[in-house]
Coordinates of C-alpha atoms in Angstrom, one line a residue:
Chain A
M1 CA 105.1 7.8 90.7
T2 CA 104.1 9.6 87.8
S3 CA 104.2 13.1 89.6
F4 CA 108.1 12.3 90.1
L5 CA 108.5 11.2 86.7
T6 CA 107.1 13.9 84.7
L7 CA 109.0 16.4 87.3
F8 CA 112.1 14.5 86.6
Y9 CA 111.4 14.7 83.2
K10 CA 110.3 18.7 83.1
E11 CA 113.8 18.6 84.8
L12 CA 116.0 17.0 82.0
L13 CA 113.8 18.9 79.3
R14 CA 114.8 22.4 80.5
F15 CA 118.3 21.9 80.5
W16 CA 118.3 19.7 77.7
K17 CA 116.7 22.5 75.3
V18 CA 119.4 25.1 75.7
A19 CA 122.1 22.1 76.1
F20 CA 124.4 24.8 73.7
Q21 CA 124.3 26.8 76.9
T22 CA 123.8 24.9 79.9
V23 CA 126.4 21.9 78.1
A24 CA 128.4 22.7 75.5
A25 CA 129.2 26.1 77.3
P26 CA 130.8 24.2 80.5
I27 CA 133.1 21.7 78.3
L28 CA 134.4 24.1 76.4
T29 CA 135.2 26.5 79.8
S30 CA 137.1 23.0 81.4
L31 CA 139.0 22.2 77.9
M32 CA 140.0 26.3 78.1
Y33 CA 141.5 25.6 81.8
L34 CA 143.5 22.4 80.6
L35 CA 144.7 24.2 77.5
I36 CA 145.9 27.0 79.8
F37 CA 146.8 25.3 83.2
A38 CA 148.8 22.6 81.2
H39 CA 150.9 24.9 78.9
A40 CA 151.9 26.7 81.9
L41 CA 152.5 23.6 84.3
E42 CA 153.4 20.4 82.7
G43 CA 157.0 19.4 83.6
R44 CA 157.1 21.7 86.8
V45 CA 154.4 20.2 88.9
T46 CA 155.1 16.3 90.1
V47 CA 151.7 15.2 92.7
Y48 CA 152.1 11.3 92.0
E49 CA 154.6 9.2 90.6
N50 CA 154.4 8.5 86.8
V51 CA 151.2 10.6 86.6
G52 CA 152.1 13.9 84.2
Y53 CA 150.4 17.0 85.8
S54 CA 147.9 17.5 82.8
A55 CA 146.8 13.8 83.8
F56 CA 146.4 14.9 86.9
L57 CA 144.3 17.7 86.3
V58 CA 142.0 16.1 84.0
P59 CA 140.3 14.3 86.7
G60 CA 139.8 17.9 89.0
L61 CA 138.5 19.2 85.8
V62 CA 135.7 16.9 85.5
M63 CA 134.9 16.5 89.0
M64 CA 134.7 20.2 88.9
S65 CA 132.5 20.3 85.8
V66 CA 130.5 17.9 87.6
L67 CA 129.8 19.7 90.4
Q68 CA 129.2 23.1 89.6
N69 CA 127.3 22.2 86.6
A70 CA 125.0 19.9 89.4
F71 CA 124.3 22.9 91.8
A72 CA 123.8 25.5 88.6
N73 CA 120.7 22.8 87.5
S74 CA 118.9 22.8 90.7
S75 CA 119.2 26.1 92.0
S76 CA 119.0 28.2 88.8
S77 CA 115.5 26.2 87.3
L78 CA 114.2 26.7 91.2
I79 CA 115.0 30.5 91.5
Q80 CA 113.7 30.9 87.9
S81 CA 110.7 29.2 88.8
K82 CA 110.2 30.9 91.7
V83 CA 111.0 34.9 90.0
T84 CA 108.5 34.2 87.2
G85 CA 106.1 32.4 89.8
N86 CA 105.6 29.4 87.4
V87 CA 107.0 27.6 90.4
V88 CA 102.9 27.6 91.4
F89 CA 102.3 24.7 88.6
M90 CA 104.4 22.4 90.9
L91 CA 103.4 23.7 94.1
L92 CA 99.2 23.0 93.2
P93 CA 99.5 19.6 92.1
P94 CA 100.0 16.6 94.6
I95 CA 103.7 16.2 94.3
S96 CA 104.9 15.2 97.4
Y97 CA 108.2 16.6 98.8
L98 CA 110.2 13.7 98.9
E99 CA 109.2 13.7 95.1
F100 CA 110.0 17.0 94.3
F101 CA 113.7 16.6 96.1
S102 CA 113.9 13.4 94.4
A103 CA 113.1 15.0 91.0
Y104 CA 115.6 18.1 91.0
V105 CA 118.4 16.0 93.0
L106 CA 118.3 13.0 89.7
A107 CA 118.2 16.2 87.2
A108 CA 121.0 18.1 88.9
V109 CA 123.3 15.0 88.5
A110 CA 121.7 13.7 85.2
R111 CA 123.2 17.1 84.1
G112 CA 126.3 17.3 86.0
L113 CA 127.3 13.1 84.4
V114 CA 126.4 14.7 81.2
V115 CA 128.9 17.6 81.2
G116 CA 131.3 15.2 83.4
A117 CA 131.1 12.7 80.1
G118 CA 131.5 15.6 77.7
V119 CA 134.6 17.1 79.5
L120 CA 136.4 13.9 79.8
A121 CA 135.6 13.2 76.2
V122 CA 137.3 16.5 74.7
T123 CA 139.9 16.6 77.3
V124 CA 141.0 12.7 77.1
W125 CA 142.6 13.3 73.7
F126 CA 145.2 15.3 75.6
V127 CA 146.5 12.7 77.8
D128 CA 146.9 9.4 79.1
L129 CA 144.5 9.0 81.1
P130 CA 144.2 5.5 83.3
V131 CA 141.3 4.1 84.7
R132 CA 142.1 1.8 87.7
A133 CA 138.9 1.6 89.6
P134 CA 135.8 2.6 87.6
V135 CA 133.4 2.1 90.4
W136 CA 135.2 4.5 92.2
V137 CA 134.8 7.1 89.2
L138 CA 131.2 6.4 89.1
A139 CA 130.2 6.5 93.2
F140 CA 132.2 9.5 93.9
A141 CA 130.6 11.3 90.5
L142 CA 127.1 10.2 91.5
L143 CA 127.5 11.2 95.4
G144 CA 128.8 14.6 94.3
S145 CA 126.6 15.4 92.2
A146 CA 123.7 14.6 94.0
I147 CA 125.4 16.4 97.5
L148 CA 125.6 19.7 94.8
G149 CA 121.9 18.9 93.3
A150 CA 120.2 19.1 96.9
M151 CA 122.8 22.4 97.9
G152 CA 121.3 23.8 94.4
L153 CA 117.8 23.4 95.6
I154 CA 118.8 24.7 99.5
A155 CA 120.1 27.6 97.4
G156 CA 117.0 28.4 95.4
I157 CA 114.8 27.7 98.0
W158 CA 116.8 30.6 100.5
A159 CA 117.2 32.7 97.6
D160 CA 114.8 35.5 96.5
K161 CA 116.6 37.0 93.9
F162 CA 119.0 36.1 91.3
D163 CA 121.7 38.6 92.9
Q164 CA 121.7 36.6 96.3
L165 CA 121.6 33.0 94.4
A166 CA 125.1 34.7 92.4
A167 CA 126.6 35.0 96.5
F168 CA 125.9 31.6 96.7
Q169 CA 127.6 30.7 94.3
N170 CA 129.9 33.3 94.0
F171 CA 131.2 33.2 98.2
V172 CA 130.0 29.0 98.9
I173 CA 130.4 27.2 95.8
M174 CA 133.4 28.6 94.2
P175 CA 135.8 29.2 97.1
L176 CA 135.2 25.2 97.9
T177 CA 135.6 24.2 95.0
F178 CA 138.9 25.5 94.0
L179 CA 140.3 25.0 97.2
S180 CA 139.7 21.5 96.9
G181 CA 142.7 20.6 95.4
V182 CA 141.2 20.4 91.5
F183 CA 143.9 22.1 90.3
Y184 CA 146.9 21.0 93.0
S185 CA 147.6 18.1 95.6
I186 CA 146.8 19.0 99.0
H187 CA 150.7 17.8 100.3
S188 CA 152.0 20.7 98.6
L189 CA 150.2 23.2 100.7
P190 CA 151.5 24.7 104.1
P191 CA 150.2 22.9 107.1
F192 CA 147.6 24.9 108.4
W193 CA 146.1 25.7 104.8
Q194 CA 146.1 21.1 104.3
S195 CA 144.2 21.1 107.5
L196 CA 142.2 23.6 106.2
S197 CA 141.5 21.9 103.1
H198 CA 140.6 18.4 105.5
L199 CA 137.4 20.3 106.6
N200 CA 136.6 21.1 102.9
P201 CA 133.7 18.2 101.8
F202 CA 134.7 19.0 97.9
F203 CA 138.2 17.8 98.6
Y204 CA 136.7 14.5 99.3
M205 CA 134.9 14.3 96.3
I206 CA 137.8 15.5 94.2
D207 CA 140.2 13.1 95.6
G208 CA 138.0 10.1 95.5
F209 CA 137.3 10.7 92.5
R210 CA 140.9 10.9 91.0
Y211 CA 141.0 7.6 93.3
G212 CA 139.3 5.7 90.5
F213 CA 141.5 7.0 87.4
F214 CA 145.1 6.9 89.7
G215 CA 144.8 4.3 92.6
A216 CA 146.8 6.8 94.6
S217 CA 145.0 9.9 96.8
D218 CA 145.7 11.6 99.2
V219 CA 143.4 10.5 101.9
A220 CA 142.6 6.7 101.7
P221 CA 139.1 6.4 99.4
A222 CA 137.2 4.3 101.6
T223 CA 137.1 7.7 104.2
S224 CA 136.5 9.8 101.6
L225 CA 133.6 8.2 100.3
T226 CA 132.2 8.2 104.2
V227 CA 132.7 11.9 104.3
V228 CA 130.9 12.2 101.0
G229 CA 127.9 10.3 102.0
V230 CA 127.4 11.4 105.4
S231 CA 127.4 15.1 104.0
F232 CA 125.0 13.9 101.3
G233 CA 122.7 12.4 104.1
V234 CA 122.9 15.8 106.3
L235 CA 122.4 17.8 103.2
S236 CA 119.5 15.7 102.4
L237 CA 117.7 15.6 105.7
I238 CA 118.1 19.5 105.6
T239 CA 116.3 19.9 102.1
L240 CA 113.9 17.6 102.5
A241 CA 113.0 19.7 106.4
M242 CA 112.8 23.1 104.1
L243 CA 110.7 21.3 101.8
R244 CA 108.1 19.8 104.4
T245 CA 108.0 22.5 106.1
G246 CA 107.0 24.7 102.7
Y247 CA 110.2 27.3 103.8
K248 CA 109.9 30.0 101.6
L249 CA 107.5 28.4 98.8
R250 CA 104.5 27.6 101.2
H251 CA 103.8 31.2 103.3
Chain B
M1 CA 77.8 14.9 100.1
P2 CA 80.5 17.0 101.7
S3 CA 80.3 20.7 100.9
A4 CA 83.1 21.5 97.9
I5 CA 85.1 23.5 100.0
R6 CA 84.5 24.6 103.6
I7 CA 86.7 26.9 105.9
R8 CA 86.4 26.8 109.3
D9 CA 87.5 29.8 111.3
V10 CA 90.6 30.0 109.1
R11 CA 93.2 32.8 111.0
K12 CA 96.4 34.2 108.9
R13 CA 98.8 36.3 109.8
Y14 CA 101.9 38.3 107.7
G15 CA 104.3 39.9 110.1
A16 CA 102.1 42.8 111.4
L17 CA 98.8 42.2 109.0
Q18 CA 96.0 39.9 110.2
A19 CA 95.1 39.0 106.4
L20 CA 92.2 36.0 107.7
D21 CA 90.6 36.9 110.5
G22 CA 88.5 33.9 111.6
V23 CA 86.9 33.3 108.2
S24 CA 84.4 30.5 107.8
L25 CA 82.2 29.8 105.1
A26 CA 80.6 26.6 103.1
I27 CA 80.7 26.5 99.3
E28 CA 78.1 23.3 98.1
P29 CA 78.5 21.4 94.8
G30 CA 77.3 22.9 91.7
E31 CA 77.9 26.6 92.8
I32 CA 79.0 29.5 91.0
F33 CA 80.3 31.2 94.4
G34 CA 81.7 34.8 93.7
L35 CA 84.7 36.2 96.6
L36 CA 84.1 40.0 96.6
G37 CA 86.3 42.3 98.6
P38 CA 88.4 45.7 98.0
N39 CA 92.5 45.0 97.5
G40 CA 93.8 43.6 100.8
A41 CA 90.7 42.2 101.9
G42 CA 92.1 38.6 101.7
K43 CA 90.4 36.8 99.0
T44 CA 94.2 35.7 97.4
T45 CA 95.2 34.7 100.7
L46 CA 92.2 33.0 101.1
I47 CA 92.3 31.1 98.0
S48 CA 95.9 30.4 98.7
V49 CA 95.1 28.7 102.0
V50 CA 92.3 26.7 100.0
A51 CA 95.3 25.5 97.6
G52 CA 97.8 24.7 99.5
L53 CA 99.9 27.7 98.4
A54 CA 100.0 29.5 102.0
R55 CA 99.1 27.6 105.4
A56 CA 96.6 28.8 108.1
D57 CA 98.1 29.7 111.2
S58 CA 94.6 28.1 112.8
G59 CA 91.7 26.6 111.1
S60 CA 90.8 24.0 108.6
V61 CA 89.8 23.8 105.1
E62 CA 88.3 21.2 103.5
V63 CA 88.1 20.3 99.5
M64 CA 85.4 18.2 99.2
G65 CA 85.8 16.3 102.0
A66 CA 89.3 16.3 102.0
D67 CA 91.5 18.7 104.7
V68 CA 94.2 20.4 102.5
V69 CA 97.2 19.7 105.4
G70 CA 96.3 16.1 106.6
E71 CA 95.0 15.1 102.9
Y72 CA 96.8 17.1 100.6
R73 CA 97.2 14.9 97.8
R74 CA 93.5 13.8 98.0
A75 CA 92.7 17.8 98.1
R76 CA 94.7 18.7 95.6
R77 CA 93.4 16.4 92.7
M78 CA 89.8 18.0 93.2
L79 CA 91.2 21.6 93.0
G80 CA 91.8 23.5 90.0
V81 CA 93.2 27.2 90.6
V82 CA 93.9 29.7 88.3
P83 CA 96.3 32.1 89.4
Q84 CA 95.9 35.5 89.8
E85 CA 99.3 36.8 87.8
L86 CA 100.2 35.6 84.4
V87 CA 102.8 33.2 85.4
F88 CA 103.9 30.7 82.3
D89 CA 107.0 28.8 82.2
P90 CA 109.1 30.0 79.3
F91 CA 110.8 26.7 78.1
F92 CA 107.6 25.0 76.7
T93 CA 105.0 24.8 74.1
V94 CA 101.3 25.0 75.5
R95 CA 101.3 21.5 74.4
E96 CA 103.9 20.4 76.7
A97 CA 102.9 22.6 79.2
L98 CA 99.3 21.1 79.3
E99 CA 101.0 17.5 79.2
L100 CA 103.4 18.6 82.1
Q101 CA 101.1 19.6 84.0
S102 CA 98.6 16.8 83.7
G103 CA 101.7 14.2 84.5
Y104 CA 102.1 16.1 87.9
F105 CA 98.2 15.3 88.5
G106 CA 99.5 11.5 88.0
I107 CA 97.9 11.9 84.9
R108 CA 99.7 9.8 82.2
K109 CA 98.0 9.5 79.0
N110 CA 95.9 12.8 78.3
A111 CA 96.4 13.8 74.7
G112 CA 92.5 13.1 74.4
W113 CA 91.2 15.6 77.1
I114 CA 94.4 18.5 76.5
D115 CA 93.2 18.5 72.6
E116 CA 89.2 18.7 73.9
I117 CA 90.4 21.8 76.2
M118 CA 92.6 23.7 73.8
H119 CA 89.2 23.1 71.6
N120 CA 87.1 24.6 74.1
L121 CA 89.6 27.8 74.7
D122 CA 90.7 28.5 71.0
L123 CA 94.2 27.4 71.7
T124 CA 94.2 24.7 69.2
T125 CA 96.2 26.5 66.5
K126 CA 98.8 27.7 69.5
A127 CA 99.6 24.2 70.6
D128 CA 103.2 23.7 69.3
A129 CA 103.8 27.5 69.8
N130 CA 106.3 28.7 72.7
M131 CA 104.4 30.3 75.7
R132 CA 106.5 33.1 75.3
S133 CA 105.3 33.8 72.1
L134 CA 101.7 34.5 73.2
S135 CA 99.7 37.2 73.6
G136 CA 98.8 38.1 77.6
G137 CA 94.8 36.6 76.7
M138 CA 96.2 33.9 75.4
K139 CA 98.2 32.8 78.2
R140 CA 95.1 33.4 80.1
R141 CA 93.6 30.5 78.3
V142 CA 96.5 28.6 79.0
L143 CA 96.5 29.4 82.6
V144 CA 92.7 28.2 82.4
A145 CA 93.4 25.2 80.8
Q146 CA 96.0 24.0 82.6
A147 CA 93.8 23.7 85.4
L148 CA 91.7 22.0 83.8
V149 CA 94.1 19.2 82.9
H150 CA 92.9 17.0 86.2
K151 CA 88.9 18.0 85.9
P152 CA 89.1 19.0 89.4
P153 CA 85.3 18.7 90.3
V154 CA 86.1 22.4 92.4
I155 CA 87.9 25.4 90.0
V156 CA 88.9 28.5 92.0
L157 CA 89.3 31.4 89.5
D158 CA 91.5 34.3 91.1
E159 CA 90.6 37.6 89.0
P160 CA 90.6 35.2 85.7
T161 CA 89.4 38.8 83.6
A162 CA 91.7 41.3 85.3
G163 CA 93.4 43.5 82.3
V164 CA 91.4 41.0 79.8
D165 CA 89.9 42.7 77.2
V166 CA 86.0 42.9 76.4
E167 CA 85.9 39.7 73.9
L168 CA 88.0 37.3 76.2
R169 CA 85.8 38.5 79.3
Q170 CA 82.8 37.5 77.2
S171 CA 84.2 34.0 76.2
L172 CA 85.4 33.3 80.0
W173 CA 82.4 33.9 80.9
K174 CA 80.6 31.6 78.4
F175 CA 82.8 29.0 79.7
V176 CA 82.8 29.7 83.1
R177 CA 78.8 28.9 82.7
S178 CA 79.7 25.7 80.7
L179 CA 81.7 24.1 83.0
N180 CA 79.6 24.9 85.5
R181 CA 76.2 23.1 83.8
E182 CA 78.4 20.2 83.4
G183 CA 78.7 20.0 87.2
H184 CA 81.7 21.7 88.1
T185 CA 81.8 24.0 91.3
I186 CA 83.4 27.2 90.6
V187 CA 84.7 30.1 92.6
L188 CA 85.7 33.5 91.9
T189 CA 87.2 36.6 92.7
T190 CA 86.5 39.3 91.2
H191 CA 86.9 43.1 91.0
Y192 CA 84.2 43.5 88.6
L193 CA 80.8 43.7 90.2
E194 CA 79.4 43.3 87.0
E195 CA 80.5 39.8 86.8
A196 CA 80.0 38.7 90.3
E197 CA 76.5 39.8 89.4
L198 CA 76.3 37.9 85.9
L199 CA 77.8 34.8 87.1
C200 CA 77.5 34.0 90.7
S201 CA 74.9 32.2 92.8
R202 CA 76.2 33.1 96.1
I203 CA 78.4 36.0 97.3
A204 CA 80.8 36.4 100.1
M205 CA 82.0 39.8 100.6
L206 CA 85.4 40.0 102.8
K207 CA 86.7 43.2 104.3
A208 CA 90.0 43.3 106.1
G209 CA 90.2 39.2 106.5
R210 CA 86.7 38.6 107.8
V211 CA 83.4 38.0 105.9
V212 CA 81.0 40.8 105.9
A213 CA 78.7 39.6 104.0
L214 CA 77.5 36.2 102.9
D215 CA 74.4 35.4 101.0
S216 CA 72.9 34.4 97.8
T217 CA 73.3 37.4 95.3
K218 CA 69.5 37.4 95.3
N219 CA 69.1 38.4 98.9
L220 CA 72.0 40.7 98.7
L221 CA 70.4 43.0 96.0
E222 CA 67.1 42.6 98.0
N223 CA 67.9 43.3 101.3
F224 CA 69.4 46.5 100.3
S225 CA 66.3 46.9 98.5
G226 CA 66.6 51.0 98.0
L227 CA 65.9 52.4 94.2
Y228 CA 67.2 55.5 92.9
L229 CA 64.9 57.9 91.0
K230 CA 66.0 60.2 88.3
L231 CA 64.3 63.4 87.3
R232 CA 64.0 66.3 84.9
L233 CA 61.3 69.0 86.0
D234 CA 59.7 71.5 84.0
R235 CA 61.6 74.2 86.7
Q236 CA 65.2 74.2 87.7
E237 CA 64.7 74.0 91.8
L238 CA 62.6 71.0 93.8
P239 CA 61.0 72.4 96.9
V240 CA 63.0 72.2 100.5
D241 CA 61.1 69.2 101.5
F242 CA 62.6 67.0 99.0
F243 CA 66.7 67.7 100.7
R244 CA 66.8 64.6 102.4
E245 CA 66.3 62.3 99.4
I246 CA 68.4 64.3 96.9
V247 CA 71.4 62.3 96.2
S248 CA 73.0 64.1 93.4
R249 CA 71.7 67.0 90.7
D250 CA 72.9 67.2 87.3
G251 CA 71.3 71.1 86.0
D252 CA 67.9 69.9 86.1
L253 CA 68.6 66.5 86.5
Y254 CA 67.9 65.2 90.0
T255 CA 69.1 61.5 91.6
L256 CA 66.4 60.9 94.2
K257 CA 66.8 57.9 96.8
L258 CA 64.3 55.8 97.6
A259 CA 63.7 53.0 100.3
D260 CA 61.6 51.2 98.3
F261 CA 58.2 51.3 95.6
A262 CA 56.1 52.4 98.4
E263 CA 57.5 55.9 98.7
L264 CA 57.6 56.2 95.2
E265 CA 53.8 57.3 95.2
G266 CA 54.4 59.0 98.1
V267 CA 57.3 61.4 96.2
L268 CA 54.9 61.8 92.8
A269 CA 51.9 63.1 95.1
R270 CA 53.9 65.7 96.7
L271 CA 55.2 66.8 93.2
R272 CA 51.2 67.3 92.1
E273 CA 50.8 68.8 95.3
G274 CA 53.8 71.5 94.3
G275 CA 52.5 71.5 90.9
I276 CA 55.6 70.7 89.5
A277 CA 55.5 68.4 86.3
I278 CA 57.9 65.9 85.1
I279 CA 60.0 65.9 82.3
E280 CA 61.3 62.8 82.5
F281 CA 61.5 59.8 84.7
E282 CA 63.3 57.0 85.4
V283 CA 63.7 54.2 87.7
Q284 CA 66.5 52.3 88.9
P285 CA 66.9 49.3 91.1
P286 CA 70.3 48.3 93.5
D287 CA 73.2 46.8 91.9
L288 CA 75.6 44.9 93.3
E289 CA 78.7 47.9 93.2
E290 CA 75.7 49.6 95.4
V291 CA 75.2 46.8 98.0
F292 CA 78.8 46.4 97.9
M293 CA 79.8 50.4 98.5
R294 CA 76.9 49.8 101.7
I295 CA 78.1 46.7 103.3
M296 CA 81.6 48.3 103.1
N297 CA 80.7 51.6 104.8
R298 CA 78.9 49.8 107.3
S299 CA 81.3 47.6 108.0
E300 CA 84.3 50.2 108.5

């Protein structure tokens, strides 16, 4: 237990020591998104009855920050350790693969939630945001960030260089997040793109998270929770298998 | 009592390269054991397998009786490894790095021991300095300290003095000896044969993934008991019948190679018969470098 707690603490300390870059910067970015998109689209797009576009946008931005930062935390921490070689400090001690996985994923969840809470705190002043089902909000934030934390571990284990990690981020994570309905409802899309969106697990994370605020969503929240829960289960098993076999970590 | 490290027929292949080709050896508690070999001989691979950083294709390794795969938790607690590369985590101070390392090994309150290690390695004044700000030598000391936080009975140092200045090398040697006196088993890989000769009670020489010599340092030196005779003579040329023994010549200074001290008398007698007077005379016993070169050449 001490091994796990120490590794978890180290991962928290790592992002907290550079909080300006890991917490403040993404909050500012989200605020920019809100100001620009709200200015351009407020009053022109209506998604749900009685919900203005800015209010619709805020949960999407919060969840996007949660997801992106959870991914950034585990992936960049691991790739840095691999590239600089200090990953050896974690490979020499008797840390089990389950402890390793839990520490990295939970630290990613923590970073995701801290940034998400920060984004919510600065954007909520601009809109009138109800919170109809807070438990759903929390459930999707936790599961979503855990999924991205696990994906970050997979990417960090797989990548040998920073540019490979950047490719993973730019060609997998970014398209999946931007095409998940952060900025729009998928009902506004042509049928083909609507059905394609249903294959994107990120869509269910955003849609379910949004349900927690408005009590309305594109698909039933229970369905979203199931998809998100199963995704987390599958990704966890893949990550654990990689860690157990020592793929790219222990030769 | 189990061996400190027991390696049984370990093989490891990286692509086309057979890095370890059936290595077997046992290192006993209390030894300072040297692992020697040219670059690419498999020293670091062997240490990686012992430390669980790499997995053997076949064969087994035990540390203090614990299998490094099956009982990896116990095996790793018994082992402290100082890696060859000068690695560090730039986010932390020296003390933080040591506290974290301690925690990874499951030890929560370890401040007393950490202070003691820092004191012994002259790191106390740098305790709260960020790892990034340290010199190479200081970073090397922190690596040694990190390997000791959990008081492992067996300590492996992979090329600890590579690229280290003379002063730090001397102080590391002193420290290694004192650890050994306190009961730690030490395994050392090194390029510096002088270091192995000075510190190690036993030595294994690796070449192309195989053990080509395994004996006490004393026996290795004795078995290769040839010696060198340096002579400066009152004339330029040695008679033809000495050509067999001449190894090198620098002006009027000849170096002759003899099998043992018994041959010395014969050489002196022949010189006397030839009426050649000796101006300077020096006998050099073999050193480990000589043994090393001969073993490496023999096992071509």
